[in-house]
Amino acid sequence: MDAKELELKLVTDAAGLERIRRHPLVREHRQERPTTARLDSTYYDTADRSLAAAGITVRLRRAGARRLQTVKTAGTRAAGLFRRREWEAPVATNGPDPTLLRATGLDALAAPDLSERLVPVFTTRIRRTAYRLAGEGWEVELALDHGEVVAGDRSAPLFEAELELLAGQPAELYRIADRLLEAVPARLSTRSKSDRGFALAAGTIPAPVKSRPVPLAADQTLAESFRAIARNCLEHLLANEASLSEAHDPEAVHQMRVALRRLRSALKVFRPLLVDPALAEVVAELRWLLAHLGPARDGDVFLAEIIDPVMERHPELASLAETRAAWKQVRDRDFAAALEAVAENRFTRLLLALGAWVETGAWSGNPALAEPVGPFAVKVLAKSHRKMLKAGGKTLAALTPEQRHQVRILGKQLRYAGEFFAPLYGAKAARPFLSALAELQDQLGELNDIAVAGPKLAASHHQGPLAWAAGLVAGWHEARRPDLLKGADRAWKRLRKLDPFWS
């Protein structure tokens, strides 16, 4: 049977599952006695993992005496929700049934010899307790999963609460999850069991993820376009949470901050149309999260781009090593603060609030949002372009550092808006302009790092060997400034000559 499922998943621990089981919401809305079952599932793929590459999962599950074959597509994972197609049918075979695989109509499952090439990759062993919850206009299945993922001699525990919408609006999933989080520490996750299993089998850890193009089309309305852009930003944010929380990867902090800046840029672009009193609270919570992620990322940049290049040229200087050690302590403190913020339920509830607001916020009732996106995109991009050109003038060399920084900010706003709307014009058409804009951003970014570094070093190291080392670092970068400024000016002049892709 081909069906579409809409799910939201919370990751917790054994105590968290028990708290959910006893939560007043579950007692209040439970429609019947819960069912408990042992589910042993085997996941299959080819030796070269062609199905995983195509975003397809093939699973054979034993539930008591029954065997079920399930095929799922990757679907979308925006705003914390899984939206996937699913085919499920009983089977009598010990391995995947080739006839049922081909019946899905998916190209990746059409090869006649596919079933012969499928091999078991990992298994999950789960004890699932399922509740049917219902209220006025909605029905949800709550599944509490306790078990493990096993791949060869590797295993990992699994404690998940899955909410699947059976009837009603997606907002109910967010509302129920938020109620549960009032009493249960948990994380919102878009990593499926198959994601975890394939990573376990490969021995990999969650890696940072860059943003993907927004799926925009010329025939979409403004409401549909804003929702697509906001979902894309939230997907980018949440996709990096595991890399930060589990792998402690500094790049994940950077990607999460980029995701938040992209979302704030989208809110600014569409702000005249987002008539909603809840917007102020949304922006305030984004500001809270950025305040915790920003210093950690700034610390990484300061070490990698300011201190380390000088260290590489003067490894013999003990005072320089001490200076680096002092700044690394600051960075480590700020990174720990970022980890703590993302581990808080406030972060998870922020994600739920954002998801609910994007999907069902009062903003969507504005009649002006029914207009097509095309004319609006042209107007936004043209205005942003004009402001940047006016701020930069004919040459950046004539500007003060503060004025160049303003050009950088305006350029970043134009770049984000350009990346949002680029699919309306085609990636090939937009690439030259956006690439030139990115080059300018890199050059101006280096100049800004140098401008910030000098006073920062001087304020922290007043005397003695560390003050001398700080002066060495500041002076070394100051000597680079003229060449960087020439490079930025060349990038600026190239950009000025390019025709905008939206005109």
Coordinates of C-alpha atoms in Angstrom, one line a residue:
M1 CA 0.0 0.0 0.0
D2 CA 1.3 3.4 -1.0
A3 CA 0.7 5.9 1.8
K4 CA 2.1 9.2 3.0
E5 CA 3.2 9.5 6.6
L6 CA 3.7 12.7 8.7
E7 CA 5.8 12.2 11.8
L8 CA 7.6 14.1 14.5
K9 CA 10.3 12.4 16.5
L10 CA 11.7 13.1 20.0
V11 CA 14.9 11.5 21.2
T12 CA 15.3 10.9 24.9
D13 CA 16.5 8.2 27.4
A14 CA 14.8 5.4 29.3
A15 CA 13.7 7.7 32.1
G16 CA 12.3 10.1 29.5
L17 CA 10.2 7.4 27.9
E18 CA 8.8 6.5 31.3
R19 CA 7.9 10.2 31.9
I20 CA 6.0 10.3 28.6
R21 CA 4.2 7.1 29.4
R22 CA 2.9 8.7 32.7
H23 CA 2.3 12.2 31.2
P24 CA -1.2 13.7 31.9
L25 CA -1.6 14.3 28.2
V26 CA -1.3 10.6 27.4
R27 CA -3.8 9.7 30.2
E28 CA -6.2 12.4 29.1
H29 CA -6.3 11.6 25.4
R30 CA -5.7 7.8 25.3
Q31 CA -8.5 6.1 23.4
E32 CA -7.8 2.5 24.3
R33 CA -5.2 0.4 26.1
P34 CA -1.8 0.7 24.6
T35 CA -0.3 -2.2 22.6
T36 CA 3.2 -3.5 23.2
A37 CA 5.1 -5.5 20.6
R38 CA 8.6 -6.7 19.9
L39 CA 9.8 -5.5 16.5
D40 CA 12.9 -7.0 14.9
S41 CA 13.8 -5.3 11.6
T42 CA 16.5 -5.9 9.1
Y43 CA 17.4 -3.2 6.6
Y44 CA 18.8 -4.0 3.2
D45 CA 20.8 -2.3 0.5
T46 CA 23.2 -3.2 -2.2
A47 CA 27.0 -3.5 -1.5
D48 CA 27.6 0.0 -3.0
R49 CA 24.6 1.5 -1.0
S50 CA 22.8 2.5 -4.1
L51 CA 19.4 2.6 -2.4
A52 CA 20.7 4.9 0.4
A53 CA 22.1 7.2 -2.2
A54 CA 18.7 7.3 -3.8
G55 CA 17.0 8.1 -0.5
I56 CA 15.2 4.8 -0.3
T57 CA 14.9 2.4 2.6
V58 CA 14.0 -1.3 2.3
R59 CA 13.1 -3.0 5.6
L60 CA 11.9 -6.5 6.5
R61 CA 10.2 -6.5 9.9
R62 CA 9.1 -9.4 12.2
A63 CA 6.2 -8.6 14.5
G64 CA 5.2 -11.8 16.2
A65 CA 4.3 -14.3 13.5
R66 CA 3.9 -11.6 10.9
R67 CA 6.5 -10.4 8.4
L68 CA 6.1 -7.0 6.8
Q69 CA 8.1 -5.5 4.0
T70 CA 8.3 -1.7 4.0
V71 CA 9.8 0.7 1.5
K72 CA 10.2 4.4 2.4
T73 CA 11.5 7.4 0.6
A74 CA 13.6 10.0 2.2
G75 CA 10.9 12.6 1.6
T76 CA 11.3 15.9 3.3
R77 CA 12.4 16.6 6.9
A78 CA 11.6 20.3 7.2
A79 CA 10.5 22.1 10.4
G80 CA 11.1 18.9 12.4
L81 CA 8.5 16.9 10.5
F82 CA 9.1 13.7 8.4
R83 CA 7.0 13.8 5.2
R84 CA 7.6 10.4 3.4
R85 CA 6.0 8.0 1.1
E86 CA 5.7 4.5 2.4
W87 CA 4.7 1.1 0.9
E88 CA 4.0 -1.7 3.3
A89 CA 2.8 -5.2 2.7
P90 CA 2.9 -8.7 4.4
V91 CA 5.4 -11.1 2.9
A92 CA 6.1 -14.8 3.2
T93 CA 9.7 -14.6 2.0
N94 CA 12.9 -14.6 4.2
G95 CA 14.3 -11.7 2.1
P96 CA 12.8 -8.7 0.3
D97 CA 10.1 -9.6 -2.2
P98 CA 11.1 -8.4 -5.7
T99 CA 7.6 -8.2 -7.0
L100 CA 6.6 -5.8 -4.2
L101 CA 9.7 -3.8 -4.7
R102 CA 8.9 -3.2 -8.4
A103 CA 5.3 -2.5 -7.5
T104 CA 6.4 0.8 -5.9
G105 CA 7.2 2.2 -9.3
L106 CA 10.4 3.7 -7.9
D107 CA 13.2 3.6 -10.6
A108 CA 15.9 2.5 -8.1
L109 CA 13.9 -0.6 -7.3
A110 CA 13.1 -1.5 -10.9
A111 CA 16.2 -3.6 -11.8
P112 CA 15.2 -7.3 -12.4
D113 CA 18.2 -8.5 -10.4
L114 CA 17.9 -6.1 -7.5
S115 CA 16.7 -8.6 -5.0
E116 CA 19.7 -10.8 -5.7
R117 CA 22.0 -7.9 -5.0
L118 CA 20.4 -6.8 -1.7
V119 CA 22.2 -7.7 1.5
P120 CA 21.4 -7.1 5.1
V121 CA 23.2 -4.1 6.5
F122 CA 21.9 -3.7 10.1
T123 CA 19.1 -4.6 12.4
T124 CA 17.0 -2.9 15.0
R125 CA 15.5 -4.7 18.0
I126 CA 12.8 -2.7 19.5
R127 CA 10.1 -3.0 22.2
R128 CA 7.3 -0.6 21.0
T129 CA 4.4 0.6 23.1
A130 CA 1.8 2.4 20.9
Y131 CA -0.9 4.7 22.1
R132 CA -3.8 6.0 20.0
L133 CA -4.4 9.6 21.2
A134 CA -7.3 11.7 20.0
G135 CA -9.0 15.0 20.7
E136 CA -11.3 17.5 18.9
G137 CA -10.5 17.2 15.2
W138 CA -7.2 15.2 15.6
E139 CA -5.9 11.7 16.0
V140 CA -2.2 10.8 16.6
E141 CA -0.3 7.6 17.2
L142 CA 2.3 7.9 19.9
A143 CA 4.9 5.1 19.7
L144 CA 7.5 4.7 22.4
D145 CA 10.5 2.8 21.1
H146 CA 13.1 1.3 23.4
G147 CA 15.8 -0.9 22.0
E148 CA 19.0 -0.9 20.0
V149 CA 20.5 -0.6 16.5
V150 CA 23.0 -3.4 15.7
A151 CA 25.5 -3.5 12.8
G152 CA 28.0 -6.3 12.9
D153 CA 29.8 -6.1 16.3
R154 CA 28.6 -2.5 16.8
S155 CA 25.5 -1.5 18.6
A156 CA 23.8 1.7 19.9
P157 CA 20.9 2.3 22.3
L158 CA 17.7 3.7 21.0
F159 CA 15.0 5.6 23.0
E160 CA 12.5 7.5 20.8
A161 CA 9.0 8.8 21.0
E162 CA 7.4 9.1 17.5
L163 CA 4.2 11.1 16.9
E164 CA 2.4 10.2 13.7
L165 CA -0.5 12.3 12.5
L166 CA -3.5 10.0 11.7
A167 CA -6.1 12.8 11.3
G168 CA -6.1 16.6 11.7
Q169 CA -3.5 19.4 11.1
P170 CA 0.3 19.2 11.5
A171 CA 0.1 21.8 14.2
E172 CA -1.3 19.1 16.6
L173 CA 2.1 17.3 16.4
Y174 CA 3.9 20.4 17.5
R175 CA 1.4 21.1 20.2
I176 CA 1.6 17.6 21.7
A177 CA 5.3 17.5 21.5
D178 CA 5.6 20.8 23.3
R179 CA 3.3 19.6 26.0
L180 CA 5.5 16.6 26.5
L181 CA 8.6 18.7 26.7
E182 CA 7.2 20.6 29.7
A183 CA 8.1 17.5 31.8
V184 CA 10.5 15.5 29.6
P185 CA 14.1 16.4 28.5
A186 CA 14.2 15.4 24.9
R187 CA 15.7 16.5 21.5
L188 CA 13.8 17.0 18.3
S189 CA 15.4 14.7 15.6
T190 CA 15.1 14.2 11.9
R191 CA 17.5 11.2 11.9
S192 CA 15.6 8.1 11.0
K193 CA 16.4 4.6 12.3
S194 CA 17.9 3.9 8.8
D195 CA 20.1 7.0 9.1
R196 CA 21.4 5.8 12.4
G197 CA 21.8 2.2 11.2
F198 CA 23.8 3.1 8.0
A199 CA 26.0 5.4 10.0
L200 CA 26.7 2.7 12.6
A201 CA 27.5 0.2 9.9
A202 CA 29.9 2.6 8.2
G203 CA 31.4 3.7 11.5
T204 CA 30.7 7.3 10.8
I205 CA 29.5 10.1 13.1
P206 CA 27.0 12.8 12.3
A207 CA 28.7 15.3 10.0
P208 CA 27.9 19.0 9.4
V209 CA 25.5 19.8 6.6
K210 CA 25.4 22.8 4.3
S211 CA 22.2 24.3 3.1
R212 CA 20.4 23.0 0.1
P213 CA 18.7 25.0 -2.7
V214 CA 15.1 26.0 -1.8
P215 CA 12.5 24.2 -3.9
L216 CA 10.8 27.3 -5.4
A217 CA 8.8 27.5 -8.6
A218 CA 7.5 30.5 -10.5
D219 CA 3.8 29.4 -10.1
Q220 CA 4.0 29.5 -6.3
T221 CA 2.3 32.1 -4.2
L222 CA 4.2 34.3 -1.7
A223 CA 2.8 32.2 1.2
E224 CA 4.0 29.0 -0.4
S225 CA 7.4 30.5 -1.2
F226 CA 8.0 31.9 2.3
R227 CA 7.0 28.5 3.8
A228 CA 9.4 26.7 1.5
I229 CA 12.2 29.1 2.4
A230 CA 11.6 28.9 6.1
R231 CA 11.3 25.1 6.1
N232 CA 14.6 25.0 4.2
C233 CA 16.3 27.1 6.9
L234 CA 14.8 25.0 9.7
E235 CA 15.9 21.8 8.0
H236 CA 19.4 23.3 7.7
L237 CA 19.4 24.2 11.4
L238 CA 18.2 20.8 12.7
A239 CA 20.3 18.8 10.3
N240 CA 23.4 20.1 12.1
E241 CA 22.1 19.5 15.7
A242 CA 23.4 15.9 16.0
S243 CA 26.8 16.9 14.6
L244 CA 27.1 19.4 17.4
S245 CA 25.5 17.5 20.2
E246 CA 27.0 14.1 19.5
A247 CA 30.2 14.8 17.5
H248 CA 31.0 18.2 18.9
D249 CA 32.1 19.4 15.5
P250 CA 32.9 23.1 15.4
E251 CA 31.7 23.3 11.8
A252 CA 28.2 22.4 13.0
V253 CA 28.2 25.6 15.1
H254 CA 29.0 27.5 11.9
Q255 CA 26.3 25.8 9.9
M256 CA 23.7 26.3 12.6
R257 CA 24.6 30.0 12.8
V258 CA 24.3 30.3 9.0
A259 CA 20.9 28.6 9.1
L260 CA 19.7 31.1 11.7
R261 CA 21.0 34.0 9.7
R262 CA 19.4 32.7 6.6
L263 CA 16.1 32.4 8.5
R264 CA 16.4 35.9 9.9
S265 CA 17.1 37.2 6.4
A266 CA 14.0 35.4 5.1
L267 CA 12.0 37.1 7.9
K268 CA 13.4 40.4 6.9
V269 CA 12.6 39.9 3.2
F270 CA 9.0 38.9 3.8
R271 CA 8.5 41.1 6.9
P272 CA 6.0 43.6 5.3
L273 CA 3.7 40.6 4.6
L274 CA 4.1 38.7 7.9
V275 CA 1.4 40.4 9.8
D276 CA 1.5 38.3 13.0
P277 CA 1.9 39.4 16.7
A278 CA 3.8 36.2 17.4
L279 CA 6.7 37.3 15.1
A280 CA 8.3 39.4 17.8
E281 CA 8.6 36.4 20.1
V282 CA 10.0 34.3 17.2
V283 CA 12.7 36.9 16.5
A284 CA 13.6 37.2 20.2
E285 CA 14.1 33.4 20.5
L286 CA 16.3 33.4 17.4
R287 CA 18.4 36.2 19.0
W288 CA 18.8 34.1 22.2
L289 CA 20.1 31.1 20.2
L290 CA 22.5 33.3 18.1
A291 CA 23.9 34.8 21.3
H292 CA 25.0 31.3 22.3
L293 CA 26.3 30.1 19.0
G294 CA 28.0 33.3 17.9
P295 CA 30.8 33.5 20.4
A296 CA 31.8 29.8 19.8
R297 CA 32.0 30.4 16.1
D298 CA 33.9 33.7 16.5
G299 CA 36.4 31.8 18.7
D300 CA 37.1 29.2 16.1
V301 CA 37.6 31.9 13.4
F302 CA 39.9 33.9 15.7
L303 CA 42.1 30.9 16.3
A304 CA 42.1 29.6 12.8
E305 CA 42.3 32.8 10.9
I306 CA 44.1 35.2 13.2
I307 CA 46.4 33.3 15.7
D308 CA 47.3 30.1 13.8
P309 CA 48.8 31.6 10.6
V310 CA 51.3 33.5 12.8
M311 CA 51.9 30.5 14.9
E312 CA 52.8 28.5 11.8
R313 CA 55.5 31.0 10.9
H314 CA 56.9 31.4 14.4
P315 CA 56.5 28.0 16.2
E316 CA 59.5 28.7 18.3
L317 CA 57.9 31.6 20.2
A318 CA 56.7 30.5 23.6
S319 CA 54.8 33.7 24.2
L320 CA 52.8 33.1 21.1
A321 CA 51.9 29.6 22.2
E322 CA 50.8 31.1 25.6
T323 CA 48.6 33.6 23.8
R324 CA 47.0 30.9 21.7
A325 CA 46.4 28.8 24.8
A326 CA 44.7 31.7 26.5
W327 CA 42.4 32.3 23.5
K328 CA 41.7 28.6 23.2
Q329 CA 40.4 28.6 26.8
V330 CA 38.0 31.4 25.9
R331 CA 36.9 29.5 22.8
D332 CA 36.4 26.2 24.8
R333 CA 34.3 28.1 27.3
D334 CA 32.1 29.6 24.6
F335 CA 31.8 26.2 22.8
A336 CA 30.7 24.6 26.0
A337 CA 28.0 27.3 26.4
A338 CA 26.8 26.6 22.9
L339 CA 26.5 22.9 23.7
E340 CA 24.6 23.6 26.8
A341 CA 22.2 25.9 24.9
V342 CA 21.4 23.2 22.3
A343 CA 21.0 20.6 25.0
E344 CA 18.3 22.7 26.8
N345 CA 14.7 22.0 26.3
R346 CA 14.4 25.7 25.4
F347 CA 16.2 24.9 22.2
T348 CA 13.9 22.0 21.3
R349 CA 10.8 24.0 22.2
L350 CA 12.1 26.9 20.0
L351 CA 12.3 24.4 17.1
L352 CA 8.8 23.3 17.8
A353 CA 7.5 26.8 18.1
L354 CA 9.2 27.8 14.8
G355 CA 7.9 24.8 13.0
A356 CA 4.3 25.4 14.2
W357 CA 4.5 29.1 13.3
V358 CA 5.8 28.4 9.8
E359 CA 3.2 25.8 9.2
T360 CA 0.1 27.4 10.8
G361 CA 1.0 30.9 12.0
A362 CA -1.5 33.8 11.8
W363 CA 0.8 35.4 9.1
S364 CA -0.6 33.0 6.5
G365 CA -4.0 34.7 6.7
N366 CA -2.8 37.8 4.9
P367 CA -4.6 38.0 1.5
A368 CA -1.5 39.7 -0.1
L369 CA 0.4 36.4 0.3
A370 CA -1.8 34.9 -2.4
E371 CA 0.0 36.9 -5.0
P372 CA 2.7 35.1 -7.2
V373 CA 6.3 35.2 -5.9
G374 CA 8.0 36.3 -9.2
P375 CA 7.3 40.1 -9.1
F376 CA 8.0 40.2 -5.4
A377 CA 11.4 38.5 -5.9
V378 CA 12.4 41.0 -8.6
K379 CA 11.5 43.9 -6.4
V380 CA 13.3 42.6 -3.3
L381 CA 16.5 41.7 -5.2
A382 CA 16.6 45.0 -7.2
K383 CA 16.2 47.1 -4.0
S384 CA 18.8 45.1 -2.1
H385 CA 21.2 45.4 -5.1
R386 CA 20.7 49.2 -5.4
K387 CA 21.4 49.7 -1.6
M388 CA 24.6 47.7 -1.9
L389 CA 25.9 49.5 -5.0
K390 CA 25.1 52.9 -3.4
A391 CA 27.0 52.0 -0.2
G392 CA 30.0 50.7 -2.0
G393 CA 30.4 53.5 -4.6
K394 CA 32.9 53.1 -7.4
T395 CA 35.8 51.8 -5.3
L396 CA 36.0 50.2 -1.8
A397 CA 39.4 51.8 -1.3
A398 CA 37.8 55.2 -0.7
L399 CA 35.6 53.9 2.2
T400 CA 36.4 53.7 5.9
P401 CA 36.5 50.2 7.5
E402 CA 33.1 50.8 9.0
Q403 CA 31.6 51.7 5.6
R404 CA 33.2 48.6 4.0
H405 CA 31.7 46.5 6.8
Q406 CA 28.3 48.0 5.9
V407 CA 28.8 47.0 2.3
R408 CA 29.6 43.5 3.6
I409 CA 26.4 43.3 5.5
L410 CA 24.3 44.6 2.6
G411 CA 26.1 42.1 0.3
K412 CA 25.3 39.2 2.7
Q413 CA 21.6 40.2 2.7
L414 CA 21.6 40.3 -1.1
R415 CA 23.4 36.9 -1.3
Y416 CA 20.9 35.2 1.0
A417 CA 17.9 36.7 -0.9
G418 CA 19.6 35.8 -4.2
E419 CA 20.1 32.2 -3.0
F420 CA 16.5 31.9 -1.9
F421 CA 15.1 33.1 -5.2
A422 CA 17.7 31.7 -7.6
P423 CA 15.6 28.6 -8.4
L424 CA 13.1 30.9 -10.1
Y425 CA 15.7 31.9 -12.7
G426 CA 17.8 28.7 -12.9
A427 CA 21.0 27.8 -11.1
K428 CA 23.1 28.3 -14.2
A429 CA 21.8 31.9 -14.7
A430 CA 22.3 32.9 -11.1
R431 CA 25.7 31.2 -10.5
P432 CA 28.1 33.9 -11.9
F433 CA 26.5 36.7 -9.9
L434 CA 26.2 34.7 -6.7
S435 CA 29.8 33.4 -7.0
A436 CA 31.1 36.9 -7.5
L437 CA 29.1 38.1 -4.5
A438 CA 30.5 35.2 -2.4
E439 CA 34.1 36.1 -3.4
L440 CA 33.5 39.7 -2.3
Q441 CA 32.1 38.5 1.0
D442 CA 35.2 36.4 1.6
Q443 CA 37.5 39.3 0.9
L444 CA 35.5 41.7 3.1
G445 CA 35.2 39.1 5.8
E446 CA 39.0 38.8 6.1
L447 CA 39.3 42.6 6.3
N448 CA 36.7 42.7 9.0
D449 CA 38.4 39.9 11.0
I450 CA 41.6 42.0 11.0
A451 CA 39.8 45.2 12.0
V452 CA 38.2 43.4 14.9
A453 CA 41.3 41.4 15.9
G454 CA 43.6 44.4 16.7
P455 CA 41.5 46.1 19.4
K456 CA 40.5 42.6 20.7
L457 CA 44.1 41.6 21.2
A458 CA 45.2 45.0 22.6
A459 CA 42.3 45.0 25.2
S460 CA 43.2 41.5 26.5
H461 CA 47.0 41.7 26.7
H462 CA 48.4 44.9 28.2
Q463 CA 51.9 44.1 29.2
G464 CA 54.7 41.5 29.3
P465 CA 55.5 38.7 26.7
L466 CA 51.8 38.1 25.9
A467 CA 51.4 41.8 25.0
W468 CA 54.4 41.5 22.7
A469 CA 52.9 38.4 21.1
A470 CA 49.6 40.1 20.6
G471 CA 51.3 43.0 18.9
L472 CA 53.1 40.6 16.6
V473 CA 49.8 39.0 15.6
A474 CA 48.1 42.3 15.0
G475 CA 51.0 43.7 13.1
W476 CA 51.4 40.6 10.9
H477 CA 47.7 40.9 9.8
E478 CA 47.9 44.6 9.5
A479 CA 50.6 44.1 6.9
R480 CA 48.2 42.0 4.9
R481 CA 45.5 44.7 4.8
P482 CA 46.7 46.6 1.6
D483 CA 46.7 43.4 -0.5
L484 CA 43.4 42.2 0.9
L485 CA 41.8 45.6 0.1
K486 CA 43.1 45.5 -3.4
G487 CA 41.6 42.0 -3.8
A488 CA 38.3 43.2 -2.4
D489 CA 38.2 46.2 -4.7
R490 CA 38.9 43.9 -7.7
A491 CA 36.0 41.7 -6.6
W492 CA 33.8 44.7 -6.1
K493 CA 34.5 46.0 -9.6
R494 CA 33.8 42.6 -11.2
L495 CA 30.5 42.4 -9.4
R496 CA 29.5 45.9 -10.4
K497 CA 30.0 44.9 -14.1
L498 CA 27.7 41.8 -13.9
D499 CA 24.1 42.0 -15.0
P500 CA 21.8 40.9 -12.3
F501 CA 20.3 37.5 -13.0
W502 CA 16.8 38.6 -12.1
S503 CA 16.6 41.4 -14.7

